mmCIF file of C-alpha atoms in Angstrom:
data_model
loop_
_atom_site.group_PDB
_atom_site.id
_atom_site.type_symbol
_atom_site.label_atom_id
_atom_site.label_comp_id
_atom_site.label_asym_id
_atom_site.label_seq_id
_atom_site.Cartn_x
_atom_site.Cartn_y
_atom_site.Cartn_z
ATOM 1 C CA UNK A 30 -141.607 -75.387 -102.493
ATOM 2 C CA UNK A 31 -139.314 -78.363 -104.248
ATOM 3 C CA UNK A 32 -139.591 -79.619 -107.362
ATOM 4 C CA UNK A 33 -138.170 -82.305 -108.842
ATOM 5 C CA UNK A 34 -136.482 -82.254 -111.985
ATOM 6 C CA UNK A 35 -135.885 -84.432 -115.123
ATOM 7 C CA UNK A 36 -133.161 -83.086 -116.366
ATOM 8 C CA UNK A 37 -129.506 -83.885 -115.743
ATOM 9 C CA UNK A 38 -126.968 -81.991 -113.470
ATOM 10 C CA UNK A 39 -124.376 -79.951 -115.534
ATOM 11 C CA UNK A 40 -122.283 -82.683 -115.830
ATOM 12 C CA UNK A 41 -125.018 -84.902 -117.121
ATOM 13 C CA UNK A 42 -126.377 -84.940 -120.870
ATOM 14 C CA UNK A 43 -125.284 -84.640 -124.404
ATOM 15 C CA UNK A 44 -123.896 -81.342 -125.317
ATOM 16 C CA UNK A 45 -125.654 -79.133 -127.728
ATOM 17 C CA UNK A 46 -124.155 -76.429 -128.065
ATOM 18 C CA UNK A 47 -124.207 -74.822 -131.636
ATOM 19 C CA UNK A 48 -121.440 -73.753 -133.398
ATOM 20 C CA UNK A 49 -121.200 -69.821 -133.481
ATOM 21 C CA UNK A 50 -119.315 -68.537 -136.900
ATOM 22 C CA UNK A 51 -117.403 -65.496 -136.684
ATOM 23 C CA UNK A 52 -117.926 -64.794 -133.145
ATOM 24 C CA UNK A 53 -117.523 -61.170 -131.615
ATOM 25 C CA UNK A 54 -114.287 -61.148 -129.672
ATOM 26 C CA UNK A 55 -114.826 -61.230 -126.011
ATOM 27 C CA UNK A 56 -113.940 -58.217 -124.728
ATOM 28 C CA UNK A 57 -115.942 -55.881 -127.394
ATOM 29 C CA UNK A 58 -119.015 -58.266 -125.942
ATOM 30 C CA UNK A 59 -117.856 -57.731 -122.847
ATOM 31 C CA UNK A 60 -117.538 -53.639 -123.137
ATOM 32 C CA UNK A 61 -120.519 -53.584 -124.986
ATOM 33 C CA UNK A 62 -122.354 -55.003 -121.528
ATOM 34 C CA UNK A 63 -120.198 -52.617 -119.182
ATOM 35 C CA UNK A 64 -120.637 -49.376 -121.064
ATOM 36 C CA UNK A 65 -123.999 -48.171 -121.014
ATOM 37 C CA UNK A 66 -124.127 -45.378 -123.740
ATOM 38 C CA UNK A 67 -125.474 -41.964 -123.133
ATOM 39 C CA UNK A 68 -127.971 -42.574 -125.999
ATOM 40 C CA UNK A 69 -129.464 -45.735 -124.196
ATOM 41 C CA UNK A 70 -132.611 -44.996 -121.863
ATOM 42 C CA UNK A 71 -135.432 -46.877 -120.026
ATOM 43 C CA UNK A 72 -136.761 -46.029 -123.239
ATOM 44 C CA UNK A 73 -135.116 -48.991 -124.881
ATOM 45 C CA UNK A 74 -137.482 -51.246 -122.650
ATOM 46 C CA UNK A 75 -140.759 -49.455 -123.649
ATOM 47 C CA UNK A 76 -140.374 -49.361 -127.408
ATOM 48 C CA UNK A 77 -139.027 -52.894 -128.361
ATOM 49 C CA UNK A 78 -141.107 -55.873 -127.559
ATOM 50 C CA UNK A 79 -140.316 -57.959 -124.949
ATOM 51 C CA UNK A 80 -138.232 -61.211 -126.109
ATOM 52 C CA UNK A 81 -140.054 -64.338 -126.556
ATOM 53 C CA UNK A 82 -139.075 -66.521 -123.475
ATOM 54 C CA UNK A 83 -137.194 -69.184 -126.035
ATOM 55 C CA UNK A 84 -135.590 -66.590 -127.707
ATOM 56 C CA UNK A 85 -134.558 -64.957 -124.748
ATOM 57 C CA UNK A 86 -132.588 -68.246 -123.816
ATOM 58 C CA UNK A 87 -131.175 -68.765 -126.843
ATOM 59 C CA UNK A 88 -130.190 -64.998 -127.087
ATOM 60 C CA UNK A 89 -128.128 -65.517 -123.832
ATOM 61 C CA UNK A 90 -126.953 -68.935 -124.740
ATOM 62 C CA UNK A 91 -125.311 -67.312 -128.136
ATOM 63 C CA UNK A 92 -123.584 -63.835 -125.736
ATOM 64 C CA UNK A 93 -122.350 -66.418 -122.899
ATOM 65 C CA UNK A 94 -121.185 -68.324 -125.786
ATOM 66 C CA UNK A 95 -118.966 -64.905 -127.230
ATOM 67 C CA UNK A 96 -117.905 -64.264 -123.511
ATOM 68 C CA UNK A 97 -116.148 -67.189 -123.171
ATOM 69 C CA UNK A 98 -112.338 -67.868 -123.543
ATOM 70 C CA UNK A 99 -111.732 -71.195 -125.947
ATOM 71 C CA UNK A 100 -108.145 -70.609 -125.427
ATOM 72 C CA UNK A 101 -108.634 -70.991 -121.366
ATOM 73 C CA UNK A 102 -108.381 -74.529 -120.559
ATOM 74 C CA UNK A 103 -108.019 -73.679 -116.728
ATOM 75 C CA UNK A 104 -109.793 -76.363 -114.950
ATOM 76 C CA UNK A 105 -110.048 -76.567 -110.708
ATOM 77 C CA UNK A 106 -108.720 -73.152 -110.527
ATOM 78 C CA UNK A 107 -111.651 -71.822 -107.711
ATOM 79 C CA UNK A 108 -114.959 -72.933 -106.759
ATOM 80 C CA UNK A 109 -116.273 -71.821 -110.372
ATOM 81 C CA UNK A 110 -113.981 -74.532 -112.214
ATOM 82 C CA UNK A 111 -115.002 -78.157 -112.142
ATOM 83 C CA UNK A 112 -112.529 -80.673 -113.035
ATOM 84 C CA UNK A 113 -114.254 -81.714 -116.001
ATOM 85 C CA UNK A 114 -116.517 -79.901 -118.660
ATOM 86 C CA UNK A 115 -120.434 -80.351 -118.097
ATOM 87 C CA UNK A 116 -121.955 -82.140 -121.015
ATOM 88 C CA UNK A 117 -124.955 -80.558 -120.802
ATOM 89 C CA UNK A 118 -125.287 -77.306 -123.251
ATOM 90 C CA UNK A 119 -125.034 -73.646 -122.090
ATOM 91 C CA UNK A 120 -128.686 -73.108 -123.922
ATOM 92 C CA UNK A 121 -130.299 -76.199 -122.221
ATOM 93 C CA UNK A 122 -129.187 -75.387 -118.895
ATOM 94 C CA UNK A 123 -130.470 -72.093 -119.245
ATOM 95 C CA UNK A 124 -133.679 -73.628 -119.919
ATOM 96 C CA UNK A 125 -133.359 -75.606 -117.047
ATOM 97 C CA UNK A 126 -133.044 -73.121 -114.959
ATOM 98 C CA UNK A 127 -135.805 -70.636 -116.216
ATOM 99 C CA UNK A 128 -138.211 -73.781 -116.160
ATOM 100 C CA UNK A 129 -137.199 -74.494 -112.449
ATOM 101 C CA UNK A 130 -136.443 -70.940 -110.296
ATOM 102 C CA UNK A 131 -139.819 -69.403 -111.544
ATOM 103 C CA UNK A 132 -138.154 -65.818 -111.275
ATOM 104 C CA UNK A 133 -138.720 -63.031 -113.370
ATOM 105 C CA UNK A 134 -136.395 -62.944 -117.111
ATOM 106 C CA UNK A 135 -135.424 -59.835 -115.672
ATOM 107 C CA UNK A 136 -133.207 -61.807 -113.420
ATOM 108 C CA UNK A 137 -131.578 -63.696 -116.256
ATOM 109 C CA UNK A 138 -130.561 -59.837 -117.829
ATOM 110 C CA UNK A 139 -129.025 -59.185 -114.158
ATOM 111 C CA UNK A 140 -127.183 -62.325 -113.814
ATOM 112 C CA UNK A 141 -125.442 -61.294 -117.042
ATOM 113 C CA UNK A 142 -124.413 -57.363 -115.477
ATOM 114 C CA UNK A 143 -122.847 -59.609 -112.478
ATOM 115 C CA UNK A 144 -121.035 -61.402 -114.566
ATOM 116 C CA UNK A 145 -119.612 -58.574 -116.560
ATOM 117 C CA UNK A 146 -118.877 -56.946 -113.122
ATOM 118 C CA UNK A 147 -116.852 -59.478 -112.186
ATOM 119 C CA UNK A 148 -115.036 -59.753 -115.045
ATOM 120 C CA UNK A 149 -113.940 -56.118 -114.791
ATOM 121 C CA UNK A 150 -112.931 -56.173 -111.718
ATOM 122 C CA UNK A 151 -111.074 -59.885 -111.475
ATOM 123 C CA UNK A 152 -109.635 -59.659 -115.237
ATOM 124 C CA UNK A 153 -107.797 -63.398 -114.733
ATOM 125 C CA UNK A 154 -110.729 -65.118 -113.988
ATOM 126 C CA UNK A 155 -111.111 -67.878 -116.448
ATOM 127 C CA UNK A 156 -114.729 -67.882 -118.144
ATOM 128 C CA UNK A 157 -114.265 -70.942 -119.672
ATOM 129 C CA UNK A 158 -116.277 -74.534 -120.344
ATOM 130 C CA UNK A 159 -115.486 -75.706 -116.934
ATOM 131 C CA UNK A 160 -116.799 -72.321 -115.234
ATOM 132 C CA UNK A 161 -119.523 -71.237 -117.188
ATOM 133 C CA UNK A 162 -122.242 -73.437 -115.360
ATOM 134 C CA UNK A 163 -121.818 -72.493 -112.411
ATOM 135 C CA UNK A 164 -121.542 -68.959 -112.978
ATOM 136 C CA UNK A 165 -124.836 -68.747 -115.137
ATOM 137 C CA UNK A 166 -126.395 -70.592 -111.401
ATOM 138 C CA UNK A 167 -124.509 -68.729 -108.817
ATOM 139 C CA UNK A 168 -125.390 -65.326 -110.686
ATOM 140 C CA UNK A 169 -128.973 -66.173 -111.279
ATOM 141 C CA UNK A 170 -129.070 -67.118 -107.157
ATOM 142 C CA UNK A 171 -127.458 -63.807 -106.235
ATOM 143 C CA UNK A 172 -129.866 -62.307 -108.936
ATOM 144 C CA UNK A 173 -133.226 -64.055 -107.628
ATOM 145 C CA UNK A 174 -132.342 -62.989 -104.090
ATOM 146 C CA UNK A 175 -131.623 -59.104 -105.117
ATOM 147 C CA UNK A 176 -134.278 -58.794 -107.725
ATOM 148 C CA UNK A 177 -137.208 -61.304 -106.414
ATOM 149 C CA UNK A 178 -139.864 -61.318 -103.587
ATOM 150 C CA UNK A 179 -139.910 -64.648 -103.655
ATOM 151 C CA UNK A 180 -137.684 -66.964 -102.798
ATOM 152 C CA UNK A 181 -136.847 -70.575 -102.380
ATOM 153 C CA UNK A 182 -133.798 -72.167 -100.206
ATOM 154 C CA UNK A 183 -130.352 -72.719 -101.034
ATOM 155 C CA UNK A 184 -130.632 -76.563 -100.822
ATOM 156 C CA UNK A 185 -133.672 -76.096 -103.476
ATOM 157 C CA UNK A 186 -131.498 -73.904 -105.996
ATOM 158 C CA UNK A 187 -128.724 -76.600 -105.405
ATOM 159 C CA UNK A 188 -131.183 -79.287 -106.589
ATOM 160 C CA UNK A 189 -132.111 -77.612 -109.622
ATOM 161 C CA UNK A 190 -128.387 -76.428 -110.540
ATOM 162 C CA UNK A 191 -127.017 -79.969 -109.654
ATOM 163 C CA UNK A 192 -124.703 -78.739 -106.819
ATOM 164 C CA UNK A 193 -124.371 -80.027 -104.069
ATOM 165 C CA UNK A 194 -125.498 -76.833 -101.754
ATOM 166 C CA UNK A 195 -122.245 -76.610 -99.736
ATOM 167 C CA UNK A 196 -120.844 -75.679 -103.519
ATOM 168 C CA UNK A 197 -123.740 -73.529 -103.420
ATOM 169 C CA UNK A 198 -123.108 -71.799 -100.300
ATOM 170 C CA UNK A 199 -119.479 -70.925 -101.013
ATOM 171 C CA UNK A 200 -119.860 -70.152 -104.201
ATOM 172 C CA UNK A 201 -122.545 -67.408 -103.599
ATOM 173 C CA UNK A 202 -120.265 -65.525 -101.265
ATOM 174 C CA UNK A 203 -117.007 -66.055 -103.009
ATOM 175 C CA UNK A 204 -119.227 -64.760 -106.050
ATOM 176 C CA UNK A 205 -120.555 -61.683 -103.820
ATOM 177 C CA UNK A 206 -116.665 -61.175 -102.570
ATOM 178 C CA UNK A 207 -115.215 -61.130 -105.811
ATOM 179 C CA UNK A 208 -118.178 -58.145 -107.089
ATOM 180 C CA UNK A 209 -117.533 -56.460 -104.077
ATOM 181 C CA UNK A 210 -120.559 -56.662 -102.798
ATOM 182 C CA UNK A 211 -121.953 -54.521 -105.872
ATOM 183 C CA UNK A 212 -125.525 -55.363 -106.657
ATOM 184 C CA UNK A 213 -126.382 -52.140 -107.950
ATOM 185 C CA UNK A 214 -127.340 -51.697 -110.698
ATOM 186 C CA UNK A 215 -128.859 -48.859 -113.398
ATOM 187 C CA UNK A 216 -131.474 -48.347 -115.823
ATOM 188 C CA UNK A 217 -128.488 -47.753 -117.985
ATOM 189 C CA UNK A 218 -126.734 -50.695 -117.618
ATOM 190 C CA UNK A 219 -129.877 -52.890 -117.814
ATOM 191 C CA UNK A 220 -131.309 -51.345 -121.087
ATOM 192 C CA UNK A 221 -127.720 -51.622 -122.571
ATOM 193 C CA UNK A 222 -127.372 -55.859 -121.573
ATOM 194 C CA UNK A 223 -131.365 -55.960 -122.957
ATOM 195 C CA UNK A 224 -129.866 -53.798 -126.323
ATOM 196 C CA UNK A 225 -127.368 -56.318 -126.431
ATOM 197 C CA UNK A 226 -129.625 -59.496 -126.173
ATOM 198 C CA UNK A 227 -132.213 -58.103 -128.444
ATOM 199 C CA UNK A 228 -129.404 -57.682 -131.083
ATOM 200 C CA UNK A 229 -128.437 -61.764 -130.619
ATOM 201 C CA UNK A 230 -132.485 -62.736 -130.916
ATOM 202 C CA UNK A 231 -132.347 -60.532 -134.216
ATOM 203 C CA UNK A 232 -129.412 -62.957 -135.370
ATOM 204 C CA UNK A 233 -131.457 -66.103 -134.432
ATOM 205 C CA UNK A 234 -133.753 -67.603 -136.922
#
């Protein structure tokens, strides 16, 4: 099933990205997603209500906003770095893509653990404007395919990331390489990255 879509590539658009005042430095946000704390349980899941799809975007918009390094102004550097940055917001591509894949949010929450995964274990890598994009897309591919019954195909999820889907292919197993192959993950982990989220919706008005 194709769709077609509207919206701009990542490179396409106005930026509208708000400004974030006193952010949290990146690696307490970061620790905060890898460490799941004793005290957290699937509990966490049953007694908070779930976040309001909108929120939930702009939630993740505002914690991949934290993760990434303004000081990195490594462009080209791998298949995650375009040459230029995409003018198109973190938020609204976010809601590009959750209008588009159909998945679960679920998958959006286990994009996020990849992405702290590979952080920890490829400390260099650059999370910057110019890689951001294509991380949120190849992690939410790698996510859909892990977490989902249903799929679509790669040149589909190229289309709606605005790759072209050899960028696609490469990317998802250079991604998959650089995790190790890890898609694990634990009830832990995954009520500690929806703690985490929940805490950014509380922040949004």
């Amino acid at each position: 099933m194709k769709r077609s879509s509207s919206r701009g590539s990542p490179e396409q658009g106005p930026s509208q990205e708000s400004h974030q005042s006193n952010p949290q430095p990146r690696h307490e946000i970061l620790r905060d997603i890898k460490l799941a704390g004793s005290k957290v349980t699937a509990e966490v899941l049953d007694e908070k209500a779930h976040i309001d799809g909108g929120k939930l975007i702009a939630s993740l918009a505002r914690v991949y906003g934290d993760v990434m390094d303004p000081a990195s102004s490594a462009r080209c550097a791998s298949c995650f770095h375009g040459c230029r940055k995409p003018t198109i917001s973190i938020e609204d591509y976010l809601v590009r893509l959750r209008s588009y894949f159909m998945c679960s949010d679920s998958c959006f929450l286990l994009a996020l653990i990849y992405i702290a995964r590979l952080v920890e274990i490829c400390p260099d890598f650059a999370v910057n404007p110019f890689s951001i994009h294509r991380l949120l897309a190849i992690s939410l591919v790698v996510s859909v395919k892990f977490h989902e019954d249903v799929v679509y195909s790669n040149t589909f999820y190229a289309h709606i990331c605005g790759l072209q889907q050899e960028e696609l292919n490469k990317g998802e197993v250079e991604f998959l390489k650089m995790i190790k192959w890890d898609l694990g993950f634990s009830i832990e982990q995954f009520s500690q990255v929806y703690s985490e989220v929940l805490q950014s919706a509380d922040k949004i008005l």
